[in-house]
Short mmCIF file of C-alpha atoms in Angstrom, two decimals:
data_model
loop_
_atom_site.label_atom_id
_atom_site.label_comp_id
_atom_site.label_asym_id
_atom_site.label_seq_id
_atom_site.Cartn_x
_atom_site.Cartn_y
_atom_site.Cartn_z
CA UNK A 293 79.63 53.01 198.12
CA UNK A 294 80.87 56.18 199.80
CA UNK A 295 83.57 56.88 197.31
CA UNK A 296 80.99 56.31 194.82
CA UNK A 297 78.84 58.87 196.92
CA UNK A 298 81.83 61.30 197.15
CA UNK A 299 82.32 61.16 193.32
CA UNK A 300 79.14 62.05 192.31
CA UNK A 301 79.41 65.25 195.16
CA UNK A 302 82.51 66.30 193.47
CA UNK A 303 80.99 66.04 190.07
CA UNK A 304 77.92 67.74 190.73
CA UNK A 305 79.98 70.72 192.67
CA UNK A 306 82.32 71.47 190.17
CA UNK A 307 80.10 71.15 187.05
CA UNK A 308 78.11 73.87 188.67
CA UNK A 309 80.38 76.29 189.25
CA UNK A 310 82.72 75.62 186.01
CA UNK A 311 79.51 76.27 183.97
CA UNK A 312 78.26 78.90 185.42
CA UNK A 313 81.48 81.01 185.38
CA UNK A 314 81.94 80.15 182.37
CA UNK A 315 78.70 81.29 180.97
CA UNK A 316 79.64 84.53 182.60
CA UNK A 317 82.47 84.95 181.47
CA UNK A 318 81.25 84.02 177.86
CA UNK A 319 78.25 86.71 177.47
CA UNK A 320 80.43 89.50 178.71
CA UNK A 321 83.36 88.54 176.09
CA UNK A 322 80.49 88.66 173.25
CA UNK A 323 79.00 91.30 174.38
CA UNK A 324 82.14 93.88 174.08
CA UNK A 325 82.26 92.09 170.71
CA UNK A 326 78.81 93.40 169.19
CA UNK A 327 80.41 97.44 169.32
CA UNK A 328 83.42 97.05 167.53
CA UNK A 329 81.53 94.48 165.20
CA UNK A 330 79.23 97.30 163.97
CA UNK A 331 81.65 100.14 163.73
CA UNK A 332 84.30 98.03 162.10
CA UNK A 333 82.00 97.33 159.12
CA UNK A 334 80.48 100.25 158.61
CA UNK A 335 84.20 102.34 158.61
CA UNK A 336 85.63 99.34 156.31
CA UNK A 337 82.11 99.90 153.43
CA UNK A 338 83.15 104.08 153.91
CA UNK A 339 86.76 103.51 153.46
CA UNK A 340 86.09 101.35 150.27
CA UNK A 341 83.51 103.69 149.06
CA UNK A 342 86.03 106.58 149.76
CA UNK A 343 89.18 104.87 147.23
CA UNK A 344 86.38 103.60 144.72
CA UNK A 345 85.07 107.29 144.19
CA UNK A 346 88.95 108.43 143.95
CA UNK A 347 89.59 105.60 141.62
CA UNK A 348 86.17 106.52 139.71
CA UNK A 349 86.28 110.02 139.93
CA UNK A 350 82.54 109.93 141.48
CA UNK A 351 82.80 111.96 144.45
CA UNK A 352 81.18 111.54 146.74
CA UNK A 353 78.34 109.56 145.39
CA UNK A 354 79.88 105.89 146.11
CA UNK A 355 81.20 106.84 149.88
CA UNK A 356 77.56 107.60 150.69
CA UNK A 357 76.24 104.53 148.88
CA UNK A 358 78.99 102.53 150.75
CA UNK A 359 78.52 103.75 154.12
CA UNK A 360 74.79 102.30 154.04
CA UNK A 361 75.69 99.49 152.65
CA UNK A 362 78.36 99.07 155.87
CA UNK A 363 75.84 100.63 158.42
CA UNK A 364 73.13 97.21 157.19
CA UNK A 365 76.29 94.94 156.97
CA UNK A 366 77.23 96.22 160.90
CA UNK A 367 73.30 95.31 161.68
CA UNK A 368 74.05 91.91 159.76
CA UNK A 369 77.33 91.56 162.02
CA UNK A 370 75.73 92.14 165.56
CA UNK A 371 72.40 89.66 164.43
CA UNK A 372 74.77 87.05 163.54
CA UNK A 373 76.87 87.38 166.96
CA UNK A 374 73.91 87.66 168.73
CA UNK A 375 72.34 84.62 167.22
CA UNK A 376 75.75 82.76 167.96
CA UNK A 377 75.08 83.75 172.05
CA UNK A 378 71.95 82.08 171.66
CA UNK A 379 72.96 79.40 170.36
CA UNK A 380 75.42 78.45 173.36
CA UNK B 123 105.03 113.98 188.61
CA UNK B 124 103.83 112.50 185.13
CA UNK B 125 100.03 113.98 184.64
CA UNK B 126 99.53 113.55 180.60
CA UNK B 127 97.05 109.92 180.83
CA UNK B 128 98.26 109.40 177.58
CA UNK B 129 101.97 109.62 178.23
CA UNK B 130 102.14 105.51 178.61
CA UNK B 131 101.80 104.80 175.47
CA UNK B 132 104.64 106.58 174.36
CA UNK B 133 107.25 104.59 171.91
CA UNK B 134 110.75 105.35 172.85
CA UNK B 135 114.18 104.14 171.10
CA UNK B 136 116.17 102.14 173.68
CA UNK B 137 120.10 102.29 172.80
CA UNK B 138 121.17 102.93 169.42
CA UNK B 139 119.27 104.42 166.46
CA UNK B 140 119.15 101.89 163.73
CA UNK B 141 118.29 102.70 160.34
CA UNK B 142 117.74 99.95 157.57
CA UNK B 143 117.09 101.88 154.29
CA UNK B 144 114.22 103.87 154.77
CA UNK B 145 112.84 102.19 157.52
CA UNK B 146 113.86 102.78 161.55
CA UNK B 147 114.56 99.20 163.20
CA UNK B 148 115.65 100.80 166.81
CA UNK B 149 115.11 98.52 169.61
CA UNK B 150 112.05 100.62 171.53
CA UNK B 151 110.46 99.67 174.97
CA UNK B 152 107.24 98.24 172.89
CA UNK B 153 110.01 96.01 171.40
CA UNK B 154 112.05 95.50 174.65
CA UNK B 155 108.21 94.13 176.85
CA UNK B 156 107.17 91.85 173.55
CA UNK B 157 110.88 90.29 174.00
CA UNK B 158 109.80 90.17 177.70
CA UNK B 159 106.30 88.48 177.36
CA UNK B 160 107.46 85.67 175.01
CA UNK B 161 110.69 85.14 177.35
CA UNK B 162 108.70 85.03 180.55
CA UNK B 163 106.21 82.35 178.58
CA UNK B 164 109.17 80.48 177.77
CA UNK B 165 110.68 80.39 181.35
CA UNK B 166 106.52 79.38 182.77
CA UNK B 167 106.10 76.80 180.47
CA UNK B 168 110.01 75.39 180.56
CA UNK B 169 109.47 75.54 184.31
CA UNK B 170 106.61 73.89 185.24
CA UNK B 171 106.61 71.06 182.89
CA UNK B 172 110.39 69.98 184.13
CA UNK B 173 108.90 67.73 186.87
CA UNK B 174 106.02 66.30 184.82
CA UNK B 175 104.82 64.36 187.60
CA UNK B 176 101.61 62.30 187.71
CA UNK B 177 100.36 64.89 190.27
CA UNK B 178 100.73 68.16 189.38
CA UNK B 179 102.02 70.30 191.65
CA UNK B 180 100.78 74.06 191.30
CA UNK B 181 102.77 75.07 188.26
CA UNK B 182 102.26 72.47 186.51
CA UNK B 183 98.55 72.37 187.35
CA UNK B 184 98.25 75.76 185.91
CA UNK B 185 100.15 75.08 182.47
CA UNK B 186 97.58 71.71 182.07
CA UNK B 187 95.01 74.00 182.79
CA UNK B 188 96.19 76.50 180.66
CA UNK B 189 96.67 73.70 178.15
CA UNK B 190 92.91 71.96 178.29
CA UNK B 191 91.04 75.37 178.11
CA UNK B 192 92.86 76.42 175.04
CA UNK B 193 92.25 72.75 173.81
CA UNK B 194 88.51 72.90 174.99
CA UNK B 195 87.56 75.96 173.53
CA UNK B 196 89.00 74.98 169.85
CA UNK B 197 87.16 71.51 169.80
CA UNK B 198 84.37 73.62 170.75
CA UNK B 199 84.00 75.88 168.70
CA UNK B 200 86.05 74.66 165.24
CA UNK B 201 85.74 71.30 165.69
CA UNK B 202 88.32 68.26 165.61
CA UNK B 203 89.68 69.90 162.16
CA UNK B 204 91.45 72.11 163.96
CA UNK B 205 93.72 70.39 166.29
CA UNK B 206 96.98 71.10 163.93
CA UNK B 207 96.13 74.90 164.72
CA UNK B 208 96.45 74.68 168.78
CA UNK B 209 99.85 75.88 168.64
CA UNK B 210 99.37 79.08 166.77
CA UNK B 211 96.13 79.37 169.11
CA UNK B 212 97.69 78.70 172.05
CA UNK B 213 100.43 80.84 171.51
CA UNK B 214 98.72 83.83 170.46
CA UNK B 215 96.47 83.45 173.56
CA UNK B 216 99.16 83.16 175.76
CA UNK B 217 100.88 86.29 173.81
CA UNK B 218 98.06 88.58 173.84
CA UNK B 219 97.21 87.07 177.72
CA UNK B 220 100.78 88.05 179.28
CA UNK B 221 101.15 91.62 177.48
CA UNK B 222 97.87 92.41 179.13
CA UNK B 223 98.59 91.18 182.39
CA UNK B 224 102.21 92.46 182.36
CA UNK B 225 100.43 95.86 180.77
CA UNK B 226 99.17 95.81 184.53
CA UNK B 227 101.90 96.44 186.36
CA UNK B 228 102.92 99.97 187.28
CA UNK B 229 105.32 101.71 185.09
CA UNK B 230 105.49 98.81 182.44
CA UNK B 231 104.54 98.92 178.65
CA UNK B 232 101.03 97.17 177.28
CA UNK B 233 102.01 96.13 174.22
CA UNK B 234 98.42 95.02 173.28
CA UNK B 235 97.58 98.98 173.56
CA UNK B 236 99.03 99.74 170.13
CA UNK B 237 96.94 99.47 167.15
CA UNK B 238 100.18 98.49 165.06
CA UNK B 239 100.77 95.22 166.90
CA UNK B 240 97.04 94.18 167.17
CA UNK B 241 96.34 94.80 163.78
CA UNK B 242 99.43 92.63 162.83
CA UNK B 243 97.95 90.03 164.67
CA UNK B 244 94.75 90.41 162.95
CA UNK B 245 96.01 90.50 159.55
CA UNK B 246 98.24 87.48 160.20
CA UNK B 247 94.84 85.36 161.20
CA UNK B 248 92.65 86.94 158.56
CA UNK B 249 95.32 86.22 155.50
CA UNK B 250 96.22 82.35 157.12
CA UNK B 251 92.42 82.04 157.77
CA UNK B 252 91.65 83.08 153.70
CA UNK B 253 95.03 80.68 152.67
CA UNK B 254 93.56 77.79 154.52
CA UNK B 255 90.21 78.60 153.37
CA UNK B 256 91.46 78.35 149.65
CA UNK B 257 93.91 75.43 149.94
CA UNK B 258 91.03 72.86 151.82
CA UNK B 259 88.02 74.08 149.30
CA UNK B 260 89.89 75.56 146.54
CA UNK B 261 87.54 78.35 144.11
CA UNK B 262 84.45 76.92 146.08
CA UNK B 263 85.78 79.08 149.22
CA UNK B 264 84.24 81.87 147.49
CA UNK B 265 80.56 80.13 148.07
CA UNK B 266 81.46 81.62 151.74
CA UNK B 267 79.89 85.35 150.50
CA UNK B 268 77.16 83.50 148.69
CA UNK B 269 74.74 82.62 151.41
CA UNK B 270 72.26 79.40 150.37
CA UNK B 271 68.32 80.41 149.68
CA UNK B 272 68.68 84.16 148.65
CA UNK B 273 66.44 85.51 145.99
CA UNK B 274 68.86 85.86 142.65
CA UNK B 275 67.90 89.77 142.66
CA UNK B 276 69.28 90.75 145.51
CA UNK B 277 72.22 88.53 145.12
CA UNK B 278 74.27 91.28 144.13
CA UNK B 279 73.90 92.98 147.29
CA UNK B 280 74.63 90.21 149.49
CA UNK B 281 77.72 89.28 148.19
CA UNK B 282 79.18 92.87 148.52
CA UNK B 283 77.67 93.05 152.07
CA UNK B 284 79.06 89.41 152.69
CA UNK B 285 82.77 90.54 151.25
CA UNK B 286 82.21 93.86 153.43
CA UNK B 287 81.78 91.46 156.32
CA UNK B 288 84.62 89.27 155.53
CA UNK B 289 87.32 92.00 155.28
CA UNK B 290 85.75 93.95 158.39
CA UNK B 291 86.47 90.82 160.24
CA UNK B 292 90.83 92.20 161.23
CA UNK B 293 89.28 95.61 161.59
CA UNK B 294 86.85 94.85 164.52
CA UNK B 295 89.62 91.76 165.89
CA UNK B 296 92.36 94.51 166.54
CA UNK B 297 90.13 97.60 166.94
CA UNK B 298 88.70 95.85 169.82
CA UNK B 299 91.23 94.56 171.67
CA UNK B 300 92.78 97.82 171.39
CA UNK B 301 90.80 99.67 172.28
CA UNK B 302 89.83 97.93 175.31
CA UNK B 303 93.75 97.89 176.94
CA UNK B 304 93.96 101.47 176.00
CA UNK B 305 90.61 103.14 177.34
CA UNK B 306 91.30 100.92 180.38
CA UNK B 307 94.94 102.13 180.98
CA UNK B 308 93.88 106.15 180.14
CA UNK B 309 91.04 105.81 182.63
CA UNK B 310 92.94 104.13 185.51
CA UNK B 311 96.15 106.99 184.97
CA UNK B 312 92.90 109.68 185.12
CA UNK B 313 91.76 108.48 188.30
CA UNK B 314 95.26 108.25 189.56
CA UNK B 315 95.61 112.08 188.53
CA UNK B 316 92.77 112.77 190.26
CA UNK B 317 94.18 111.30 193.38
CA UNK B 318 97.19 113.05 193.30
CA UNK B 319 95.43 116.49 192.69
CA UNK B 320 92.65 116.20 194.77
CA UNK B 321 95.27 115.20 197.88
CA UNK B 322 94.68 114.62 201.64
CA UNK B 323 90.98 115.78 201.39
CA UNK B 324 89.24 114.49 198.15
CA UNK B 325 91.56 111.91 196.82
CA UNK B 326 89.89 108.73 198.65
CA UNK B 327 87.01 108.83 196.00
CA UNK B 328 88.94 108.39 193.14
CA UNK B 329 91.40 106.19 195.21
CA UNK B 330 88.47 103.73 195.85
CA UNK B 331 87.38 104.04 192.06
CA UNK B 332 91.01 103.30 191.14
CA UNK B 333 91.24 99.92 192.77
CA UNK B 334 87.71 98.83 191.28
CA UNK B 335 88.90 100.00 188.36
CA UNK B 336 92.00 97.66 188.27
CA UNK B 337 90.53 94.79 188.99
CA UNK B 338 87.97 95.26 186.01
CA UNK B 339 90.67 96.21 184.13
CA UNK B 340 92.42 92.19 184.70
CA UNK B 341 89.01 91.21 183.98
CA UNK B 342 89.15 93.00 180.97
CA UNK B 343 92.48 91.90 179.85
CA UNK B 344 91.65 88.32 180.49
CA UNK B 345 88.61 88.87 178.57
CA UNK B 346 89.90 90.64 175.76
CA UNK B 347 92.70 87.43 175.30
CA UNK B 348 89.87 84.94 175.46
CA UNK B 349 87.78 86.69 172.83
CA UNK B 350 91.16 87.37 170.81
CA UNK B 351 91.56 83.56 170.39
CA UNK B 352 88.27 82.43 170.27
CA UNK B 353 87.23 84.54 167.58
CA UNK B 354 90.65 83.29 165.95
CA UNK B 355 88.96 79.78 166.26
CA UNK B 356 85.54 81.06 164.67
CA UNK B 357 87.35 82.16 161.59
CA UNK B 358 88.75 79.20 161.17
CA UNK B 359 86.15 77.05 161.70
CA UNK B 360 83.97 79.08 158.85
CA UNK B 361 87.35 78.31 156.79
CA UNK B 362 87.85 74.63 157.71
CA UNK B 363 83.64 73.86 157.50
CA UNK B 364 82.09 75.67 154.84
CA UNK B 365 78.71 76.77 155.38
CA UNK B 366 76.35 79.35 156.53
#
């Protein structure tokens, strides 16, 4: 009966403090992730957009089409991260 | 006394120059502390599983706890698919964990603060994520950048911003990590600068600051490994389970 006691103690301790480190630990990793998420798409759409309009001969018309198109797929990056905190 | 903050990150050639073709092969001191990192994870790991006792003692504690959270946080987030990846995971976990750790010692090297070497990293995962992708699904891998229950006319757009979103996936992996080892390193030498010119009188300010600073900054670099491999395990869970 007592180790039975002591067993559920231990349990209920450690889950505790394992989870809640964890979950600590977990939103401040994601939440450095949602800069470089953004930034990273929208400079990957410009750099595209930059070699397509060299390729195309289109200055600068594409690079400015692309670089929206990276600034909503940044947006589109940081709402799915976000969604996947929520999730946890 | 060395006052440039960005001085650290300096590659230099240790011993001889060697020159393959057109391309310079000298052994530098980025070189010299990656040889370092992977010896010293050798040495742990050779070390404290020699005994392999039924209770661990502390070395071996850490390496099985090492072990399970790398283990936990793939069947977490990819899934049972994904055990034949632990090694690479665990290694590049362990890899990116030591060179930010050793990084914190005094007058060493952080490899991890070099955009060469993380984007290497990166572009290794993102090209074996994409092969692994193709070999498990075949042409259907490409139904990743078409998202289910989009209205055919703006199909178009999706994809490209779904492709955009696929390829930005290396950039952000090794722009982040990257950037994170080398703000943190410029801002502790700044602080230590500040120390040293501010002296007797003004220097216990940015003392104080320094030593919060460095413990953030092993935060940071335990962090920064975590999210390193468990983004790894992300990408290959969207490769190994296909949908959206």
């Amino acid at each position: 009966m007592d180790i039975e006691d002591l067993k559920k103690k231990i349990k209920k301790a450690t889950s505790n403090k394992k989870s809640d480190f964890q979950n600590r630990g977990n939103a401040f990793g994601i939440a450095m992730r949602l800069g470089t998420e953004f930034v990273a798409a929208v400079f990957v759409a410009s750099f595209i957009g930059f070699y397509l309009d060299k390729w195309l001969e289109t200055t600068p018309f594409l690079m400015i089409i692309f670089f929206f198109i990276g600034a909503g797929t940044g947006i589109l990056n940081v709402v799915r991260s976000s969604k996947m905190i929520n999730k946890d | 006394m060395a006052t440039n903050p960005m001085e650290q990150f300096e590659v230099k050639t240790i011993g001889p120059k060697i020159i393959l073709g057109n391309i310079d092969i000298s052994f530098t001191n980025s070189a010299l502390f990656m040889v370092i990192v992977v010896t010293l994870i050798t040495i742990f790991f050779t070390v404290s599983t020699q005994k392999k006792s039924l209770i661990p003692g502390k070395l071996q504690l850490l390496a099985e706890m090492i072990y399970e959270f790398v283990a936990k946080m793939i069947s977490d987030t990819a899934g049972q698919d994904a055990r034949p990846y632990f090694p690479f995971i665990l290694t590049l976990f362990l890899f990116v964990l030591f060179s930010n750790m050793i990084g914190m010692i005094p007058y060493t090297f952080t490899v991890t603060s070099h955009i060469v070497v993380t984007f290497a990293l990166a572009i290794v995962i993102f090209f074996g994520v994409t092969i692994i992708g193709f070999l498990k699904h075949g042409i259907k891998y490409l139904e990743l950048f078409v998202p289910s229950g989009v209205p055919k006319l703006l199909l178009p757009l999706i994809i490209v911003i779904e492709v955009i979103s696929y390829l930005s996936r290396p950039i952000s992996l090794s722009v982040r990590l990257f950037a994170n080892m080398m703000a943190g390193h410029t801002m502790l030498k700044v602080f230590g600068g500040f120390v040293v010119s501010l002296g007797l009188v003004g220097g216990w300010l940015p003392l104080g600051f320094s030593v919060a600073l460095t413990g953030l900054e092993i935060l940071v670099a335990f962090l920064q490994a975590y999210v390193f491999a468990i983004l790894t395990c992300i990408y290959l869970n969207d490769a190994l389970h296909l949908h959206h």
